[in-house]
Amino acid sequence: MWKTNPILILVFVAFALALVVALWSILRKSFAYISNTVRGLGSSLTSDEAKAIASSIYAEVNAMQTDEDKIVEYLLPLSLPDYYKVQAAFGIVPYNSTFDEFSEIGGDDSNLTEVLNKTLYESQKEEIREKNPFLPIH
């Protein structure tokens, strides 16, 4: 078959690879959401509060001038279940740490913890570790 129609085989292989990549992305996002939702079961936040915090952090990171101290203010009062509920609401987004923005082009799929670890300065991470050592900010 390769000798008679190599283009058809190459198109089929490319389509199959694209399908696998798309399915992997969907499965990864679904598993992350389920995992974070289960970890956030003991949260005192409502879904709307978690979405609001996640949206505020997203907007702050994507702003022209990121205010890292404001992001720290959002994080410090959170318990660990609250944090995971916010992370579930945040989802997995393409984040480009070079430009400190969310971008489909050149962005790595990142969850809230990964975005914060890439965005915050070491001094802010240290402040979070001192005041709320349970949060997974390294």
Short mmCIF file of C-alpha atoms in Angstrom, two decimals:
data_model
loop_
_atom_site.label_atom_id
_atom_site.label_comp_id
_atom_site.label_asym_id
_atom_site.label_seq_id
_atom_site.Cartn_x
_atom_site.Cartn_y
_atom_site.Cartn_z
CA MET A 1 0.00 0.00 0.00
CA TRP A 2 2.94 2.35 0.72
CA LYS A 3 4.16 2.09 -2.88
CA THR A 4 0.74 2.78 -4.38
CA ASN A 5 -0.40 5.65 -2.14
CA PRO A 6 2.24 7.07 0.24
CA ILE A 7 0.47 10.43 0.64
CA LEU A 8 -2.69 8.78 1.93
CA ILE A 9 -0.70 6.84 4.51
CA LEU A 10 1.16 9.99 5.65
CA VAL A 11 -2.14 11.88 5.96
CA PHE A 12 -3.58 9.00 8.00
CA VAL A 13 -0.54 8.94 10.32
CA ALA A 14 -0.66 12.73 10.78
CA PHE A 15 -4.38 12.57 11.54
CA ALA A 16 -3.88 9.76 14.03
CA LEU A 17 -1.12 11.69 15.83
CA ALA A 18 -3.27 14.83 15.98
CA LEU A 19 -6.13 12.80 17.41
CA VAL A 20 -3.90 11.25 20.08
CA VAL A 21 -2.55 14.70 21.07
CA ALA A 22 -6.07 16.16 21.28
CA LEU A 23 -7.36 13.25 23.34
CA TRP A 24 -4.35 13.40 25.67
CA SER A 25 -4.95 17.10 26.29
CA ILE A 26 -8.63 16.51 27.06
CA LEU A 27 -7.84 13.56 29.35
CA ARG A 28 -5.12 15.53 31.19
CA LYS A 29 -7.43 18.50 31.80
CA SER A 30 -10.28 16.24 32.90
CA PHE A 31 -8.10 14.26 35.29
CA ALA A 32 -6.61 17.46 36.76
CA TYR A 33 -10.08 18.93 37.31
CA ILE A 34 -11.35 15.77 39.00
CA SER A 35 -8.22 15.47 41.13
CA ASN A 36 -8.35 19.10 42.26
CA THR A 37 -12.10 18.91 42.91
CA VAL A 38 -11.62 15.86 45.15
CA ARG A 39 -8.75 17.56 47.02
CA GLY A 40 -10.95 20.64 47.47
CA LEU A 41 -13.91 18.81 49.00
CA GLY A 42 -13.27 20.25 52.47
CA SER A 43 -13.18 23.82 51.16
CA SER A 44 -15.19 26.56 52.81
CA LEU A 45 -15.34 28.50 49.51
CA THR A 46 -18.37 28.44 47.27
CA SER A 47 -17.83 27.64 43.60
CA ASP A 48 -18.44 31.28 42.74
CA GLU A 49 -15.84 32.45 45.27
CA ALA A 50 -13.29 29.97 43.91
CA LYS A 51 -14.00 31.11 40.33
CA ALA A 52 -13.67 34.76 41.37
CA ILE A 53 -10.27 34.16 43.00
CA ALA A 54 -9.09 32.11 40.02
CA SER A 55 -10.25 34.83 37.61
CA SER A 56 -8.57 37.54 39.68
CA ILE A 57 -5.26 35.67 39.69
CA TYR A 58 -5.58 34.96 35.96
CA ALA A 59 -6.26 38.64 35.23
CA GLU A 60 -3.42 39.79 37.48
CA VAL A 61 -0.86 37.49 35.89
CA ASN A 62 -2.01 38.49 32.41
CA ALA A 63 -2.02 42.23 33.17
CA MET A 64 0.52 44.54 31.56
CA GLN A 65 2.13 45.12 34.96
CA THR A 66 1.70 42.02 37.13
CA ASP A 67 1.23 42.89 40.79
CA GLU A 68 2.71 39.83 42.48
CA ASP A 69 1.89 41.20 45.94
CA LYS A 70 -1.81 41.25 45.04
CA ILE A 71 -1.58 37.60 43.98
CA VAL A 72 0.00 36.79 47.35
CA GLU A 73 -2.93 38.57 49.07
CA TYR A 74 -5.36 36.26 47.27
CA LEU A 75 -3.41 33.16 48.35
CA LEU A 76 -2.55 33.78 52.00
CA PRO A 77 -6.03 33.29 53.51
CA LEU A 78 -6.66 30.04 51.62
CA SER A 79 -6.62 26.67 53.32
CA LEU A 80 -5.24 23.74 51.32
CA PRO A 81 -8.73 22.52 50.26
CA ASP A 82 -9.62 26.12 49.31
CA TYR A 83 -6.46 26.31 47.21
CA TYR A 84 -7.31 23.12 45.32
CA LYS A 85 -10.85 24.34 44.71
CA VAL A 86 -9.41 27.54 43.24
CA GLN A 87 -6.95 25.47 41.19
CA ALA A 88 -9.85 23.39 39.82
CA ALA A 89 -11.62 26.62 38.84
CA PHE A 90 -8.40 27.97 37.30
CA GLY A 91 -7.98 24.91 35.11
CA ILE A 92 -5.04 24.21 32.83
CA VAL A 93 -4.13 27.11 30.60
CA PRO A 94 -1.36 27.75 28.07
CA TYR A 95 1.08 30.00 29.93
CA ASN A 96 4.20 31.61 28.48
CA SER A 97 6.56 32.44 31.34
CA THR A 98 8.92 34.31 29.02
CA PHE A 99 6.31 36.96 28.32
CA ASP A 100 4.48 36.42 31.64
CA GLU A 101 1.16 35.96 29.87
CA PHE A 102 -1.37 33.36 28.86
CA SER A 103 -0.85 32.53 25.21
CA GLU A 104 -1.76 29.69 22.89
CA ILE A 105 1.41 30.40 20.91
CA GLY A 106 4.50 29.25 22.75
CA GLY A 107 2.62 28.61 25.97
CA ASP A 108 3.01 25.48 28.08
CA ASP A 109 -0.16 23.98 29.53
CA SER A 110 0.07 24.93 33.20
CA ASN A 111 -2.16 24.67 36.24
CA LEU A 112 -2.38 27.32 38.98
CA THR A 113 0.58 25.99 40.95
CA GLU A 114 2.83 25.93 37.89
CA VAL A 115 1.78 29.45 36.85
CA LEU A 116 2.43 30.80 40.35
CA ASN A 117 5.80 29.08 40.61
CA LYS A 118 6.80 30.62 37.27
CA THR A 119 5.36 34.08 37.99
CA LEU A 120 6.13 34.87 41.62
CA TYR A 121 9.51 36.06 42.78
CA GLU A 122 11.39 34.05 45.38
CA SER A 123 10.60 36.66 48.05
CA GLN A 124 6.85 36.27 47.48
CA LYS A 125 7.13 32.47 47.49
CA GLU A 126 9.04 32.69 50.79
CA GLU A 127 6.32 34.91 52.26
CA ILE A 128 3.68 32.35 51.27
CA ARG A 129 5.75 29.48 52.73
CA GLU A 130 6.16 31.38 56.02
CA LYS A 131 2.54 32.45 56.43
CA ASN A 132 0.78 29.50 54.80
CA PRO A 133 3.22 26.56 54.58
CA PHE A 134 0.56 24.11 53.41
CA LEU A 135 0.17 25.66 49.96
CA PRO A 136 2.18 23.89 47.23
CA ILE A 137 4.17 26.97 46.18
CA HIS A 138 7.88 26.18 45.91
#
